[in-house]
XYZ file of N, CA and C in Angstrom:
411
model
N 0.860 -1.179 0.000
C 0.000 0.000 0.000
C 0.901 1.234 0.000
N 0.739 2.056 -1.078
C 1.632 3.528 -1.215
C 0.276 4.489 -1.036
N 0.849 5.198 -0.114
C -0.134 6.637 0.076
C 0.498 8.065 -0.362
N -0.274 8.401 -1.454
C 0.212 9.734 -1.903
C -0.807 10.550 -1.583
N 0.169 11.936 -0.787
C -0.931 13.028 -0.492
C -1.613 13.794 -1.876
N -2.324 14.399 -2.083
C -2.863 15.279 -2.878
C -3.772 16.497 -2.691
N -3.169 17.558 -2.814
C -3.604 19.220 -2.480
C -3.784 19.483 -3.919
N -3.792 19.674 -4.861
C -3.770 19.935 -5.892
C -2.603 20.913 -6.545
N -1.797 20.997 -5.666
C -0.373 21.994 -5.687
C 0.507 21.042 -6.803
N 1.544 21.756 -7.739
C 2.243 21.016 -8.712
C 3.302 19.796 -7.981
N 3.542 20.489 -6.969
C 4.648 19.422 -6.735
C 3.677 18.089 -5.611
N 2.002 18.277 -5.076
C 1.615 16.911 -4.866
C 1.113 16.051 -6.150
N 0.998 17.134 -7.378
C 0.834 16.310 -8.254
C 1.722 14.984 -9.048
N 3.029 16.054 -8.661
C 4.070 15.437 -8.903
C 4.627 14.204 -8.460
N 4.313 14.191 -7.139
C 4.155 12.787 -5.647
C 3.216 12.071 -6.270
N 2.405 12.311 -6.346
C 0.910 11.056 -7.207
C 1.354 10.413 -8.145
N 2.335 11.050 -9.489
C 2.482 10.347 -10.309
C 3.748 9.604 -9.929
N 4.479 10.281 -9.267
C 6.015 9.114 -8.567
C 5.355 7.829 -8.200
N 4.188 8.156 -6.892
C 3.617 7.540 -6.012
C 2.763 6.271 -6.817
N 2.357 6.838 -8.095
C 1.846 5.792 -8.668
C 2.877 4.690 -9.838
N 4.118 5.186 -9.747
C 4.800 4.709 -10.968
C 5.528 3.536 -9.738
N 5.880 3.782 -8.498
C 5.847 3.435 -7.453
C 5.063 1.979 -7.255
N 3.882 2.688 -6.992
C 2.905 1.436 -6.847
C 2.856 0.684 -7.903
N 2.757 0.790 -9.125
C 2.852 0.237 -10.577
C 4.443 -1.218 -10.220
N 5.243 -0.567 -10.207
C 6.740 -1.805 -10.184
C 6.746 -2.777 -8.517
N 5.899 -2.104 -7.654
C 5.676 -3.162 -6.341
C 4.485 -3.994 -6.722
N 3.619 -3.703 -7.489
C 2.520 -3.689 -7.680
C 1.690 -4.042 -6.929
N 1.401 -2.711 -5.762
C 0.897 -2.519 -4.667
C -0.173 -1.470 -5.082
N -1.334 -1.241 -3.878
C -2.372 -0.700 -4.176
C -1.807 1.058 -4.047
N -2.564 1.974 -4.876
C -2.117 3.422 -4.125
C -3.464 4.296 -3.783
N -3.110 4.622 -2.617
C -4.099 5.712 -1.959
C -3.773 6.900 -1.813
N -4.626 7.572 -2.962
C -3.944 9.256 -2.875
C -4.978 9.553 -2.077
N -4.682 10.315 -1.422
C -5.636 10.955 -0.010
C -5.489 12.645 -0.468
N -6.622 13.200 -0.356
C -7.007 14.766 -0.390
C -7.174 15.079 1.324
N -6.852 15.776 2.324
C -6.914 16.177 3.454
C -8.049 17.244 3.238
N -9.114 17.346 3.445
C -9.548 18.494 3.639
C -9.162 19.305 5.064
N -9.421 20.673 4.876
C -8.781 21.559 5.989
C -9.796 21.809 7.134
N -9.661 21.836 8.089
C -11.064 21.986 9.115
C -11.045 23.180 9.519
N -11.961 24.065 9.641
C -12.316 25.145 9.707
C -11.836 26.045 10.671
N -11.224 26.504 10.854
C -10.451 27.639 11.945
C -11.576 28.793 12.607
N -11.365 29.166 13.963
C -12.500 29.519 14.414
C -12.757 31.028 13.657
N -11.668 31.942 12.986
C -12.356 32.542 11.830
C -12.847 32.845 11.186
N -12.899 31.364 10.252
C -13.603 31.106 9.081
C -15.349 30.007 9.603
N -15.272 29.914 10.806
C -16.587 29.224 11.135
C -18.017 29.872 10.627
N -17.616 30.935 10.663
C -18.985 32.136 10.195
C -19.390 31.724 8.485
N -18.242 31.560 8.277
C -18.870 30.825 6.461
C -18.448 29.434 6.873
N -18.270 28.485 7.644
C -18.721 27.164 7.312
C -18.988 26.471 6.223
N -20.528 26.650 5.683
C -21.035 26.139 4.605
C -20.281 25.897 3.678
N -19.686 27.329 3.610
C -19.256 27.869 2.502
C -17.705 26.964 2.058
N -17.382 26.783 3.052
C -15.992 26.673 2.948
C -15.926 24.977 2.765
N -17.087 24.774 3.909
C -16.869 22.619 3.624
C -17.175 22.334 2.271
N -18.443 22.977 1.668
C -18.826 22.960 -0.100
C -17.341 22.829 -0.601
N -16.608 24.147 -0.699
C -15.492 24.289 -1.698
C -14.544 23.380 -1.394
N -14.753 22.669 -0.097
C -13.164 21.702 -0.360
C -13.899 20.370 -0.833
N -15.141 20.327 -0.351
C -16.022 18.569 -1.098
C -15.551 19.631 -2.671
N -15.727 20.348 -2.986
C -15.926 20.463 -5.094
C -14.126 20.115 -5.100
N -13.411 21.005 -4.328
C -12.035 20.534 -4.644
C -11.671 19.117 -4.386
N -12.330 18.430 -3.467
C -12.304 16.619 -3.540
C -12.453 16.481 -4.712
N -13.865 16.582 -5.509
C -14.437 16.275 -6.594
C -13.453 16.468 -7.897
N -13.098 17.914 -7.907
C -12.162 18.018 -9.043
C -10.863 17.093 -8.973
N -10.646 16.710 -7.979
C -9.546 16.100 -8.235
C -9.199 14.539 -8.274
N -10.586 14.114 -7.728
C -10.999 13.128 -8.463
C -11.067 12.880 -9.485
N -11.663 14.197 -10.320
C -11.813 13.891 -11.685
C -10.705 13.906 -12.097
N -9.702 14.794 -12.286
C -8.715 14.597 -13.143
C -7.427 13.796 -12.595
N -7.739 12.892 -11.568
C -6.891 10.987 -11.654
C -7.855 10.229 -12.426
N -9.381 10.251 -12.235
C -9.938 9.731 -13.272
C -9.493 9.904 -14.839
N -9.417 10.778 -15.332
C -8.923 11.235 -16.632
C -7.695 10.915 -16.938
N -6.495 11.133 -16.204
C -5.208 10.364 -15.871
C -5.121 9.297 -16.136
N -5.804 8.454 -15.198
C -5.921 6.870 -15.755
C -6.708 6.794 -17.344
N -7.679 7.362 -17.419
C -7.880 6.819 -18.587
C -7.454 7.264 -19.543
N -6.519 8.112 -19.840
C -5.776 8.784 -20.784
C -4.544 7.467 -20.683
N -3.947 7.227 -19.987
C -2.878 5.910 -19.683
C -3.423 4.805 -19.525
N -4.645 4.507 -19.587
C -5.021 2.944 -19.304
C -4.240 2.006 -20.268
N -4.018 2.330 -21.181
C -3.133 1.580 -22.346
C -1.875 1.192 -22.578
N -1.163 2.032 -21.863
C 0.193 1.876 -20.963
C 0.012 1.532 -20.309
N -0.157 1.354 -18.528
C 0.062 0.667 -17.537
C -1.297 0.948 -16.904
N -1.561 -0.094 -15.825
C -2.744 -0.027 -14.746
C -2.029 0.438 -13.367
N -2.797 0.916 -12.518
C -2.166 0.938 -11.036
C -3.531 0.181 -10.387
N -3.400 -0.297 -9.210
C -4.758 -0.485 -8.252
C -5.046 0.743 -7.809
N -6.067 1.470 -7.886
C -6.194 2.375 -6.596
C -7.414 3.190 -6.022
N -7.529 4.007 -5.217
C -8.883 4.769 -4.549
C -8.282 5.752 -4.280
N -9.056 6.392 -3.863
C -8.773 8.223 -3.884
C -10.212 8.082 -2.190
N -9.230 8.748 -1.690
C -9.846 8.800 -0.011
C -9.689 10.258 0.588
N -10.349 10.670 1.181
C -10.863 11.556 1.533
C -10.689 12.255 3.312
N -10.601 12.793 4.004
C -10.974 13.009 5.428
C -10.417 14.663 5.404
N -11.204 14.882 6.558
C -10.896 16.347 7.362
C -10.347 16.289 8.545
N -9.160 17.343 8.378
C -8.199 17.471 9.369
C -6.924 17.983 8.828
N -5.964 18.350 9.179
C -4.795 19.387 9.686
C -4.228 17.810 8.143
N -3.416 18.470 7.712
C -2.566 17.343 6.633
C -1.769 16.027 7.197
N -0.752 16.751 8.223
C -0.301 15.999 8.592
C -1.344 15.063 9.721
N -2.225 15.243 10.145
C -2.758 14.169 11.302
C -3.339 13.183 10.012
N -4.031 13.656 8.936
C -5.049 12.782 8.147
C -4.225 12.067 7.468
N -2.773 12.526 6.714
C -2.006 11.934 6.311
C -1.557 10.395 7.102
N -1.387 10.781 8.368
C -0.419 9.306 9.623
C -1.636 8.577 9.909
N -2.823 9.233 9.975
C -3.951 8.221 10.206
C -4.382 7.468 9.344
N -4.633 7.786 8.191
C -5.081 6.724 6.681
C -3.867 5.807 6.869
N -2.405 6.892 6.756
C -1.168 5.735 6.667
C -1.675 4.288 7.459
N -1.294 5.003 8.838
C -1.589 3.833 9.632
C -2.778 3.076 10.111
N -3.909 3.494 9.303
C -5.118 2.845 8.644
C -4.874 1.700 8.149
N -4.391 2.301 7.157
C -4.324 1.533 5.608
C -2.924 0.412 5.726
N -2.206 0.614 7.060
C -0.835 -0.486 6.981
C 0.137 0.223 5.936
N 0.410 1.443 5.648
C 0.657 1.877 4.427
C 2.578 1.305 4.564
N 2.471 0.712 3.019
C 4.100 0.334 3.162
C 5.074 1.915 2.975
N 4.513 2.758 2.531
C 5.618 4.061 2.211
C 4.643 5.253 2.033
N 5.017 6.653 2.329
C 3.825 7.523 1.792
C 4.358 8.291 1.294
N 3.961 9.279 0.122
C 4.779 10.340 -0.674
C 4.131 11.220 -1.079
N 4.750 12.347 -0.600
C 4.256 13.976 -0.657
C 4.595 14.778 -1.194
N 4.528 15.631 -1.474
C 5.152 17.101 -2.318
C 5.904 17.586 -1.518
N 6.856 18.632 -1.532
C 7.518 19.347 -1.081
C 6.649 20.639 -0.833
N 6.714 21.363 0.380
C 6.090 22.158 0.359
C 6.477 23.933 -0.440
N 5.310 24.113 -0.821
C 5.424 25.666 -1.622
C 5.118 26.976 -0.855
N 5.039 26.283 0.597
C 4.829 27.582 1.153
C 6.064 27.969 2.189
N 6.435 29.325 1.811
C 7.526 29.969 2.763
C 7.643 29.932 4.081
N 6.989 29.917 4.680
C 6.595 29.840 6.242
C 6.560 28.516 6.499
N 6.363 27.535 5.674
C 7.170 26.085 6.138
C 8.341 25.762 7.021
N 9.321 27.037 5.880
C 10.644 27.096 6.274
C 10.815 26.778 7.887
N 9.623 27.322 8.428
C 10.455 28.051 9.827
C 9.039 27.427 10.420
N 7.821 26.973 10.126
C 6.985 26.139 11.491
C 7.248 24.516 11.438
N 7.437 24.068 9.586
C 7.884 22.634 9.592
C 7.131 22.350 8.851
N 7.369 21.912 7.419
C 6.426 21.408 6.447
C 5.678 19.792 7.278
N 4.538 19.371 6.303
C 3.678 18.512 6.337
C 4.882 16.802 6.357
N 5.471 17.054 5.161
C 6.437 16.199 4.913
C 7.442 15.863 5.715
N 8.428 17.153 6.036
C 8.740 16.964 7.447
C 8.741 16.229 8.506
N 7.170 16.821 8.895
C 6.622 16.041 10.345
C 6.728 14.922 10.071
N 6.418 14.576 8.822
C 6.117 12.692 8.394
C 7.121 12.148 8.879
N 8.349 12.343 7.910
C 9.909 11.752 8.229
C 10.069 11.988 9.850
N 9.944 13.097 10.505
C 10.311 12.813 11.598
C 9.477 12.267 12.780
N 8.320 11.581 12.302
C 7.494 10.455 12.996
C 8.214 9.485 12.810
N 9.090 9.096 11.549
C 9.257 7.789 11.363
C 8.436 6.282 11.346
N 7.574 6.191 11.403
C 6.712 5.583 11.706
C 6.436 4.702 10.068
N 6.668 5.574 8.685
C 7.069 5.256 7.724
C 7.843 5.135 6.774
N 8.432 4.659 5.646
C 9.025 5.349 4.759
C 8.193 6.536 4.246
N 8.658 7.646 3.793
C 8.309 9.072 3.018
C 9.160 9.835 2.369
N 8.858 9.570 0.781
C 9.129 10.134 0.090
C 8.909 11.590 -0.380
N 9.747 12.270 -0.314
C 9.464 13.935 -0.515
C 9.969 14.329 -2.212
N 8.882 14.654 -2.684
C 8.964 14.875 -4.369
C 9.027 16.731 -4.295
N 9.911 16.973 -5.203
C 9.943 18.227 -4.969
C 9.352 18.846 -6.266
């Protein structure tokens, strides 16, 4: 089982397709997981608003691994599902992992500056140890 995160950012896109070329030569199942973000007491006042736009951003990005695969079905197969949960990246990330028994998980590198200095998502992973994690930049 390979778990690739997916935000829709270039470089988790980039992890999905490692993550799946990955799963393809073990020929192990892959679970790209979308984290949705949980609402900060801020943003609670639009709620609605905000759980809608990350279910449509689930949705879109469903669609286009759907399209992915079937644009490549002819070249190679992978096994896989596209999974879902709300919560902070890194907690939803270690929980599916260690859900799912995951043999390795692989993420993007992060694009945001302020990583630098609180600790990217990826990061935290490696320094759980708890898995292998691959960081795609």
């Amino acid at each position: 089982m390979i778990v690739a995160g997916l935000d829709g950012s270039d470089s988790s896109w980039r992890a999905t397709a490692y993550a799946a070329g990955l799963a393809r030569r073990q020929n192990a199942t892959l679970a790209i997981a979308y984290i949705q973000p949980v609402l900060g007491a801020a943003t609670a006042l639009a709620g609605a608003a905000v759980e809608e736009t990350t279910q449509e951003i689930a949705e879109e990005l469903l669609a286009a691994v759907r399209e992915a695969e079937h644009r490549l079905r002819d070249v190679w197969r992978v096994e896989w599902r596209f999974l879902t949960v709300r919560g902070d990246p890194y907690t939803g990330l270690a929980r599916l992992a260690d859900e799912l028994r995951a043999d390795a998980l692989v993420v993007g590198a992060s694009e945001q500056a302020g990583h630098r200095v609180i600790g990217s998502v990826a990061v935290r992973l490696v320094k759980a140890g708890r898995w292998p994690v691959t960081v795609v930049p």
